[in-house]
Amino acid sequence: MRQNEFLQELETGLSGQLPTDEVKDILTDYRSFFASGVGEGKSEEDICTLLGSPAALVRSLTGTEEQPQQAVPTQTTGIPHAPLGKRVAATLIDRLVLVLVYGAVLIPFIISYFSAQSEMAATGPTVGMTLAPGPLLMTVVLLIGLPFSPLTLLPFTVVVSLLVNFVLWLLDMGPGTIIGIVPLFYVLLFALFSLYKPVVESLCHGQTIGKRLMRIRVIGLDGQPAAVSAVWRRELLGDILLGTVTLGITPLVSACLAAGKSGRSLPDRIGDTVVVETDPPRKP
Amino acid sequence: MDTQLKKGVLAMCILFQIRNQEEYGYEILRRVQAAFPDVYDGSVYAVLRRLGSEGYAQTILRPSESGPPRKYYRITASGQQLLQNYLDDWQDLQRQVRSLGIP
């Protein structure tokens, strides 16, 4: 940067912020600094480096450099939030990942279930060895249905499955039953779905696999990386628990809020976070 | 560096530069800047200006052969008082920090 550029940028930045004669006085000061620097044999570029950036100087002179700490919410409005489409796409990708993980655990179980059943068919029913088809059916339906079912109903589905299976488990409980394992799978599923986002977002700077692919990120309202506590509050309390308790209503409301002007979903409001694009399109 | 702390330290350093004789603004800037190479946001100049506007330093315009008139800064009585307060605080702070075993 050269002298003229520096002074011009400084003048533009200061005009309207400070009284005119003060702006003039500052510009005169800086003209004399440039003249003195040149007198010392410095290049205009070197002098600019010594004097710092005009933008930072404007902030120092107008006393706005402390703004980020004090006026937190106003600063966030300046950060463009991620479009809803990307957020939904990220959610879908994450669901798919979870289904794959869950499926990898479930498939060996299904195989062992069928082998046990055919074995039983061969030896005939034994006292205390009953196999209910219910839990398995629900497991399979849940597994296949997950990517297609309305996402908002997922927590509800999981909880209902858990309850149904718990009852079935109680009824079937007896020596040698393998159905007792099924509710454990639902617990596993629920834990997986509950913990995946907060754990991964805590470890990977506010990104899940889906968010990473969509180039979006959860950050704090101050524009800094989201705190671990904020991520847990956002995902576990705001997303999973609230969605489960309200039978999937809050995620729907949440999507509407995210589509709104603030771009902040219900979990965002609970966690004091905002979802932004990691490399936002530059303004022309 | 914390902004409040930085401003206090910078004000102390600037006042110290002019405690005995008046000094050209650019010269003050250059020296303080050399001591704090990470302070690049123009806050040295902003603090210098504030010291002038709040009456801790007096400014004198002196013509220059090359370029516009130069602004010199001379410490006032209240500036001397402020500098003394800063230096006392600084000594206290150093002593307190050292008492915790920080060298």
Short mmCIF file of C-alpha atoms in Angstrom, two decimals:
data_model
loop_
_atom_site.label_atom_id
_atom_site.label_comp_id
_atom_site.label_asym_id
_atom_site.label_seq_id
_atom_site.Cartn_x
_atom_site.Cartn_y
_atom_site.Cartn_z
CA MET A 1 0.00 0.00 0.00
CA ARG A 2 1.18 3.51 -0.76
CA GLN A 3 0.70 6.86 0.96
CA ASN A 4 -2.22 8.07 -1.13
CA GLU A 5 -4.11 4.81 -0.75
CA PHE A 6 -3.47 4.79 2.99
CA LEU A 7 -4.66 8.36 3.49
CA GLN A 8 -7.68 7.91 1.28
CA GLU A 9 -8.76 4.75 3.10
CA LEU A 10 -8.24 6.48 6.42
CA GLU A 11 -10.29 9.50 5.34
CA THR A 12 -13.13 7.34 4.03
CA GLY A 13 -13.16 5.28 7.21
CA LEU A 14 -13.15 8.28 9.54
CA SER A 15 -15.52 10.65 7.74
CA GLY A 16 -18.86 10.66 9.46
CA GLN A 17 -17.38 8.90 12.50
CA LEU A 18 -15.45 11.84 13.89
CA PRO A 19 -15.82 15.64 13.57
CA THR A 20 -14.44 17.01 10.28
CA ASP A 21 -11.67 19.10 11.85
CA GLU A 22 -10.50 16.11 13.86
CA VAL A 23 -10.36 13.97 10.72
CA LYS A 24 -8.35 16.74 9.05
CA ASP A 25 -6.00 16.90 12.01
CA ILE A 26 -5.43 13.12 11.93
CA LEU A 27 -4.76 13.20 8.19
CA THR A 28 -2.25 16.03 8.65
CA ASP A 29 -0.52 13.97 11.33
CA TYR A 30 -0.25 11.01 9.02
CA ARG A 31 0.98 13.15 6.13
CA SER A 32 3.77 14.36 8.37
CA PHE A 33 4.52 10.75 9.41
CA PHE A 34 4.88 9.78 5.78
CA ALA A 35 7.07 12.82 5.08
CA SER A 36 9.29 11.97 8.07
CA GLY A 37 9.52 8.32 7.08
CA VAL A 38 10.52 9.23 3.56
CA GLY A 39 13.07 11.64 5.05
CA GLU A 40 14.58 8.68 6.94
CA GLY A 41 14.94 6.85 3.64
CA LYS A 42 12.02 4.48 4.22
CA SER A 43 9.79 3.39 1.36
CA GLU A 44 6.09 4.27 1.47
CA GLU A 45 5.30 0.57 1.83
CA ASP A 46 7.58 0.25 4.86
CA ILE A 47 5.95 3.28 6.47
CA CYS A 48 2.52 1.75 5.87
CA THR A 49 3.69 -1.42 7.62
CA LEU A 50 4.92 0.64 10.57
CA LEU A 51 1.66 2.58 10.79
CA GLY A 52 -0.60 -0.47 10.59
CA SER A 53 -3.71 -0.93 8.50
CA PRO A 54 -6.01 2.08 8.00
CA ALA A 55 -9.04 -0.07 8.88
CA ALA A 56 -7.53 -1.05 12.25
CA LEU A 57 -6.52 2.56 12.83
CA VAL A 58 -10.10 3.68 12.19
CA ARG A 59 -11.32 1.13 14.75
CA SER A 60 -8.79 2.31 17.32
CA LEU A 61 -9.61 5.97 16.76
CA THR A 62 -13.37 5.57 16.83
CA GLY A 63 -13.16 3.27 19.85
CA THR A 64 -14.93 0.42 18.10
CA GLU A 65 -12.20 -2.16 18.63
CA GLU A 66 -13.87 -3.38 21.84
CA GLN A 67 -17.19 -3.99 20.13
CA PRO A 68 -16.75 -7.73 19.56
CA GLN A 69 -16.72 -8.39 23.31
CA GLN A 70 -19.56 -6.07 24.24
CA ALA A 71 -22.08 -6.09 21.44
CA VAL A 72 -22.14 -9.80 20.75
CA PRO A 73 -25.54 -10.20 19.08
CA THR A 74 -25.09 -7.32 16.65
CA GLN A 75 -21.86 -8.80 15.42
CA THR A 76 -23.50 -12.09 14.58
CA THR A 77 -26.01 -10.46 12.27
CA GLY A 78 -23.05 -9.67 10.07
CA ILE A 79 -22.16 -13.35 9.66
CA PRO A 80 -24.16 -14.87 6.81
CA HIS A 81 -25.87 -17.99 8.08
CA ALA A 82 -25.91 -21.24 6.14
CA PRO A 83 -28.86 -21.76 3.79
CA LEU A 84 -31.54 -24.18 4.98
CA GLY A 85 -30.98 -26.51 2.02
CA LYS A 86 -27.39 -27.17 3.04
CA ARG A 87 -28.41 -27.77 6.64
CA VAL A 88 -31.10 -30.27 5.65
CA ALA A 89 -28.65 -31.99 3.28
CA ALA A 90 -26.09 -32.20 6.10
CA THR A 91 -28.74 -33.75 8.38
CA LEU A 92 -29.63 -36.33 5.71
CA ILE A 93 -25.98 -37.28 5.22
CA ASP A 94 -25.52 -37.63 8.97
CA ARG A 95 -28.61 -39.84 9.23
CA LEU A 96 -27.26 -42.03 6.46
CA VAL A 97 -23.92 -42.36 8.25
CA LEU A 98 -25.70 -43.35 11.44
CA VAL A 99 -27.85 -45.90 9.64
CA LEU A 100 -24.74 -47.44 8.11
CA VAL A 101 -23.07 -47.65 11.51
CA TYR A 102 -26.18 -49.05 13.12
CA GLY A 103 -26.68 -51.48 10.25
CA ALA A 104 -23.14 -52.76 10.60
CA VAL A 105 -23.94 -53.69 14.20
CA LEU A 106 -27.42 -54.99 13.43
CA ILE A 107 -26.73 -57.30 10.50
CA PRO A 108 -24.65 -59.83 12.49
CA PHE A 109 -27.43 -59.82 15.04
CA ILE A 110 -30.10 -60.57 12.42
CA ILE A 111 -27.99 -63.41 11.06
CA SER A 112 -27.57 -64.92 14.50
CA TYR A 113 -31.30 -64.47 15.13
CA PHE A 114 -32.26 -66.43 12.03
CA SER A 115 -29.73 -69.15 12.69
CA ALA A 116 -31.11 -69.48 16.22
CA GLN A 117 -34.66 -69.62 14.86
CA SER A 118 -33.91 -72.32 12.29
CA GLU A 119 -32.09 -74.27 14.96
CA MET A 120 -35.16 -74.01 17.16
CA ALA A 121 -37.45 -75.08 14.32
CA ALA A 122 -35.31 -78.18 13.98
CA THR A 123 -35.34 -79.12 17.67
CA GLY A 124 -38.90 -77.94 18.38
CA PRO A 125 -40.04 -75.34 20.92
CA THR A 126 -38.59 -75.57 24.37
CA VAL A 127 -40.11 -74.23 27.55
CA GLY A 128 -38.84 -70.70 28.26
CA MET A 129 -37.38 -70.38 24.76
CA THR A 130 -39.88 -68.27 22.85
CA LEU A 131 -38.91 -65.85 20.14
CA ALA A 132 -41.20 -62.92 19.49
CA PRO A 133 -41.12 -61.62 15.89
CA GLY A 134 -42.14 -58.12 17.05
CA PRO A 135 -38.78 -56.72 18.09
CA LEU A 136 -37.02 -58.06 15.04
CA LEU A 137 -39.72 -56.72 12.74
CA MET A 138 -39.47 -53.30 14.30
CA THR A 139 -35.72 -53.40 14.07
CA VAL A 140 -35.85 -54.18 10.38
CA VAL A 141 -38.58 -51.60 9.72
CA LEU A 142 -36.63 -48.99 11.61
CA LEU A 143 -33.45 -49.84 9.79
CA ILE A 144 -35.01 -49.70 6.34
CA GLY A 145 -37.33 -46.86 7.19
CA LEU A 146 -34.76 -44.55 8.72
CA PRO A 147 -33.48 -42.87 5.56
CA PHE A 148 -37.02 -42.48 4.20
CA SER A 149 -39.13 -41.77 7.26
CA PRO A 150 -39.84 -38.18 8.19
CA LEU A 151 -36.71 -37.19 10.00
CA THR A 152 -38.55 -35.27 12.63
CA LEU A 153 -40.38 -38.38 13.78
CA LEU A 154 -37.21 -40.35 14.31
CA PRO A 155 -36.78 -39.67 18.02
CA PHE A 156 -40.43 -40.53 18.54
CA THR A 157 -40.04 -43.79 16.63
CA VAL A 158 -37.01 -44.70 18.66
CA VAL A 159 -38.73 -44.08 21.97
CA VAL A 160 -41.86 -46.03 20.98
CA SER A 161 -39.74 -48.92 19.76
CA LEU A 162 -37.84 -48.86 23.03
CA LEU A 163 -41.05 -49.02 25.06
CA VAL A 164 -42.64 -51.74 22.92
CA ASN A 165 -39.52 -53.80 23.07
CA PHE A 166 -39.13 -53.32 26.76
CA VAL A 167 -42.64 -54.69 27.30
CA LEU A 168 -41.97 -57.59 24.94
CA TRP A 169 -38.70 -58.19 26.67
CA LEU A 170 -40.46 -58.36 30.04
CA LEU A 171 -43.01 -60.83 28.65
CA ASP A 172 -40.42 -62.99 26.97
CA MET A 173 -37.96 -62.87 29.77
CA GLY A 174 -36.82 -66.34 30.63
CA PRO A 175 -33.73 -68.46 30.53
CA GLY A 176 -32.06 -68.58 27.17
CA THR A 177 -34.08 -65.93 25.35
CA ILE A 178 -32.13 -63.86 22.89
CA ILE A 179 -34.90 -61.32 22.50
CA GLY A 180 -33.63 -59.66 25.67
CA ILE A 181 -30.82 -58.25 23.57
CA VAL A 182 -33.14 -56.33 21.26
CA PRO A 183 -33.93 -53.45 23.63
CA LEU A 184 -30.22 -53.10 24.10
CA PHE A 185 -29.97 -52.41 20.41
CA TYR A 186 -32.53 -49.69 20.73
CA VAL A 187 -30.64 -48.20 23.61
CA LEU A 188 -27.57 -48.38 21.41
CA LEU A 189 -29.43 -46.77 18.54
CA PHE A 190 -30.79 -44.00 20.69
CA ALA A 191 -27.40 -43.38 22.28
CA LEU A 192 -25.80 -43.36 18.84
CA PHE A 193 -28.29 -40.84 17.50
CA SER A 194 -28.10 -38.71 20.64
CA LEU A 195 -24.37 -38.67 21.07
CA TYR A 196 -23.17 -38.60 17.47
CA LYS A 197 -23.70 -34.88 16.84
CA PRO A 198 -22.49 -33.44 20.15
CA VAL A 199 -19.47 -35.73 20.29
CA VAL A 200 -18.40 -35.21 16.69
CA GLU A 201 -19.11 -31.47 16.74
CA SER A 202 -17.13 -31.08 19.97
CA LEU A 203 -14.17 -32.92 18.50
CA CYS A 204 -14.28 -31.51 14.96
CA HIS A 205 -14.74 -27.77 15.53
CA GLY A 206 -18.50 -27.65 15.15
CA GLN A 207 -18.73 -29.99 12.17
CA THR A 208 -20.30 -33.40 11.67
CA ILE A 209 -19.55 -35.48 8.59
CA GLY A 210 -22.63 -34.06 6.86
CA LYS A 211 -21.76 -30.49 7.85
CA ARG A 212 -18.22 -30.96 6.63
CA LEU A 213 -19.38 -32.19 3.24
CA MET A 214 -21.83 -29.29 2.99
CA ARG A 215 -19.11 -26.87 4.14
CA ILE A 216 -21.09 -25.53 7.07
CA ARG A 217 -20.15 -25.21 10.72
CA VAL A 218 -21.66 -24.47 14.11
CA ILE A 219 -20.08 -21.43 15.74
CA GLY A 220 -20.79 -19.34 18.83
CA LEU A 221 -22.72 -16.09 18.63
CA ASP A 222 -19.49 -14.16 19.11
CA GLY A 223 -18.13 -15.59 15.86
CA GLN A 224 -15.66 -17.76 17.76
CA PRO A 225 -15.66 -21.57 17.56
CA ALA A 226 -18.58 -22.91 19.58
CA ALA A 227 -17.73 -23.96 23.14
CA VAL A 228 -18.05 -27.66 23.94
CA SER A 229 -20.77 -26.90 26.49
CA ALA A 230 -22.70 -24.90 23.88
CA VAL A 231 -22.49 -27.78 21.39
CA TRP A 232 -23.82 -30.27 23.94
CA ARG A 233 -26.61 -27.93 24.98
CA ARG A 234 -27.47 -27.35 21.35
CA GLU A 235 -27.49 -30.95 20.17
CA LEU A 236 -28.49 -33.01 23.18
CA LEU A 237 -30.93 -30.64 24.86
CA GLY A 238 -32.11 -28.56 21.91
CA ASP A 239 -32.24 -31.23 19.25
CA ILE A 240 -32.56 -34.78 20.59
CA LEU A 241 -34.20 -34.42 24.01
CA LEU A 242 -36.59 -31.61 23.08
CA GLY A 243 -37.47 -33.38 19.83
CA THR A 244 -38.15 -36.62 21.69
CA VAL A 245 -40.24 -35.07 24.43
CA THR A 246 -42.38 -33.09 21.97
CA LEU A 247 -42.73 -36.10 19.65
CA GLY A 248 -40.92 -34.45 16.79
CA ILE A 249 -42.74 -31.12 16.84
CA THR A 250 -39.77 -28.98 17.82
CA PRO A 251 -37.56 -30.07 14.92
CA LEU A 252 -40.35 -28.93 12.57
CA VAL A 253 -40.66 -25.59 14.34
CA SER A 254 -36.90 -25.45 14.31
CA ALA A 255 -36.70 -25.82 10.53
CA CYS A 256 -39.17 -22.93 10.15
CA LEU A 257 -37.05 -20.78 12.47
CA ALA A 258 -33.91 -21.69 10.55
CA ALA A 259 -35.64 -20.65 7.33
CA GLY A 260 -36.45 -17.28 8.93
CA LYS A 261 -34.47 -14.09 8.93
CA SER A 262 -32.15 -14.87 11.82
CA GLY A 263 -31.37 -18.31 10.38
CA ARG A 264 -31.18 -19.69 13.89
CA SER A 265 -33.01 -22.90 14.66
CA LEU A 266 -34.33 -23.84 18.07
CA PRO A 267 -31.14 -25.72 19.02
CA ASP A 268 -29.17 -22.65 17.91
CA ARG A 269 -31.22 -20.50 20.25
CA ILE A 270 -30.75 -22.93 23.11
CA GLY A 271 -27.01 -23.31 22.53
CA ASP A 272 -26.40 -19.62 21.63
CA THR A 273 -24.93 -20.77 18.36
CA VAL A 274 -25.36 -20.13 14.67
CA VAL A 275 -24.66 -22.29 11.64
CA VAL A 276 -22.49 -20.60 9.02
CA GLU A 277 -20.82 -21.53 5.78
CA THR A 278 -17.12 -22.26 6.14
CA ASP A 279 -16.30 -20.49 2.91
CA PRO A 280 -19.19 -18.11 2.22
CA PRO A 281 -19.65 -16.82 -1.33
CA ARG A 282 -17.87 -13.51 -1.63
CA LYS A 283 -19.87 -10.41 -2.36
CA PRO A 284 -19.01 -8.93 -5.76
CA MET B 1 -2.96 -8.60 24.73
CA ASP B 2 -6.01 -7.54 26.72
CA THR B 3 -7.18 -4.19 25.34
CA GLN B 4 -7.56 -2.36 28.66
CA LEU B 5 -4.18 -3.56 29.90
CA LYS B 6 -2.56 -2.74 26.58
CA LYS B 7 -3.95 0.79 26.56
CA GLY B 8 -2.67 1.43 30.07
CA VAL B 9 0.78 0.10 29.25
CA LEU B 10 0.94 2.04 25.99
CA ALA B 11 -0.09 5.26 27.74
CA MET B 12 2.63 4.71 30.32
CA CYS B 13 5.25 4.09 27.63
CA ILE B 14 4.22 7.15 25.65
CA LEU B 15 4.24 9.44 28.66
CA PHE B 16 7.61 8.05 29.66
CA GLN B 17 9.03 9.00 26.25
CA ILE B 18 8.11 12.63 26.78
CA ARG B 19 8.71 12.86 30.55
CA ASN B 20 11.76 15.13 30.18
CA GLN B 21 11.54 16.75 26.79
CA GLU B 22 9.02 17.32 24.06
CA GLU B 23 9.01 14.78 21.29
CA TYR B 24 7.79 14.57 17.71
CA GLY B 25 4.74 12.31 17.37
CA TYR B 26 6.28 10.16 14.67
CA GLU B 27 9.35 9.57 16.84
CA ILE B 28 7.19 8.46 19.80
CA LEU B 29 5.20 6.21 17.52
CA ARG B 30 8.30 4.65 16.01
CA ARG B 31 9.95 3.93 19.36
CA VAL B 32 6.88 2.48 21.07
CA GLN B 33 6.02 0.52 17.97
CA ALA B 34 9.54 -0.96 17.95
CA ALA B 35 9.05 -2.13 21.55
CA PHE B 36 5.63 -3.65 20.79
CA PRO B 37 5.98 -5.15 17.34
CA ASP B 38 2.66 -7.01 17.69
CA VAL B 39 0.68 -3.80 18.23
CA TYR B 40 -0.18 -3.01 14.63
CA ASP B 41 -3.65 -1.63 14.95
CA GLY B 42 -2.84 2.04 15.24
CA SER B 43 -3.64 1.96 18.94
CA VAL B 44 -0.33 3.66 19.78
CA TYR B 45 -1.44 6.67 17.76
CA ALA B 46 -4.95 6.46 19.20
CA VAL B 47 -3.57 6.48 22.77
CA LEU B 48 -1.21 9.32 21.90
CA ARG B 49 -4.12 11.37 20.57
CA ARG B 50 -6.22 10.62 23.60
CA LEU B 51 -3.44 11.76 25.94
CA GLY B 52 -3.39 15.01 23.98
CA SER B 53 -7.14 15.54 23.99
CA GLU B 54 -7.44 14.73 27.70
CA GLY B 55 -4.80 17.28 28.62
CA TYR B 56 -2.04 14.92 29.74
CA ALA B 57 0.11 16.13 26.89
CA GLN B 58 0.27 19.45 25.11
CA THR B 59 0.72 19.56 21.38
CA ILE B 60 2.90 22.08 19.58
CA LEU B 61 2.93 22.44 15.81
CA ARG B 62 6.35 23.12 14.38
CA PRO B 63 6.91 23.83 10.71
CA SER B 64 9.04 21.42 8.77
CA GLU B 65 11.11 21.94 5.65
CA SER B 66 9.85 18.69 4.23
CA GLY B 67 6.10 18.21 4.28
CA PRO B 68 3.35 19.42 6.58
CA PRO B 69 3.97 20.86 10.07
CA ARG B 70 5.03 18.34 12.70
CA LYS B 71 3.11 17.84 15.89
CA TYR B 72 5.28 17.72 19.00
CA TYR B 73 4.06 16.45 22.35
CA ARG B 74 5.02 17.93 25.70
CA ILE B 75 3.92 16.40 29.01
CA THR B 76 1.72 18.55 31.27
CA ALA B 77 1.56 18.61 35.08
CA SER B 78 -1.45 16.26 35.04
CA GLY B 79 0.46 14.07 32.59
CA GLN B 80 3.36 13.84 35.04
CA GLN B 81 0.92 12.86 37.76
CA LEU B 82 -0.67 10.22 35.51
CA LEU B 83 2.74 8.86 34.56
CA GLN B 84 3.68 8.59 38.24
CA ASN B 85 0.43 6.68 38.91
CA TYR B 86 1.12 4.37 36.00
CA LEU B 87 4.68 3.72 37.15
CA ASP B 88 3.52 3.02 40.71
CA ASP B 89 0.83 0.64 39.43
CA TRP B 90 3.38 -1.01 37.21
CA GLN B 91 5.80 -1.55 40.12
CA ASP B 92 2.98 -2.94 42.25
CA LEU B 93 1.85 -5.24 39.48
CA GLN B 94 5.37 -6.54 38.93
CA ARG B 95 5.87 -7.13 42.64
CA GLN B 96 2.55 -8.92 42.96
CA VAL B 97 3.23 -11.12 39.97
CA ARG B 98 6.73 -11.95 41.21
CA SER B 99 5.40 -12.86 44.66
CA LEU B 100 3.68 -15.78 42.96
CA GLY B 101 6.99 -17.06 41.71
CA ILE B 102 6.62 -15.77 38.16
CA PRO B 103 10.01 -14.36 37.14
#
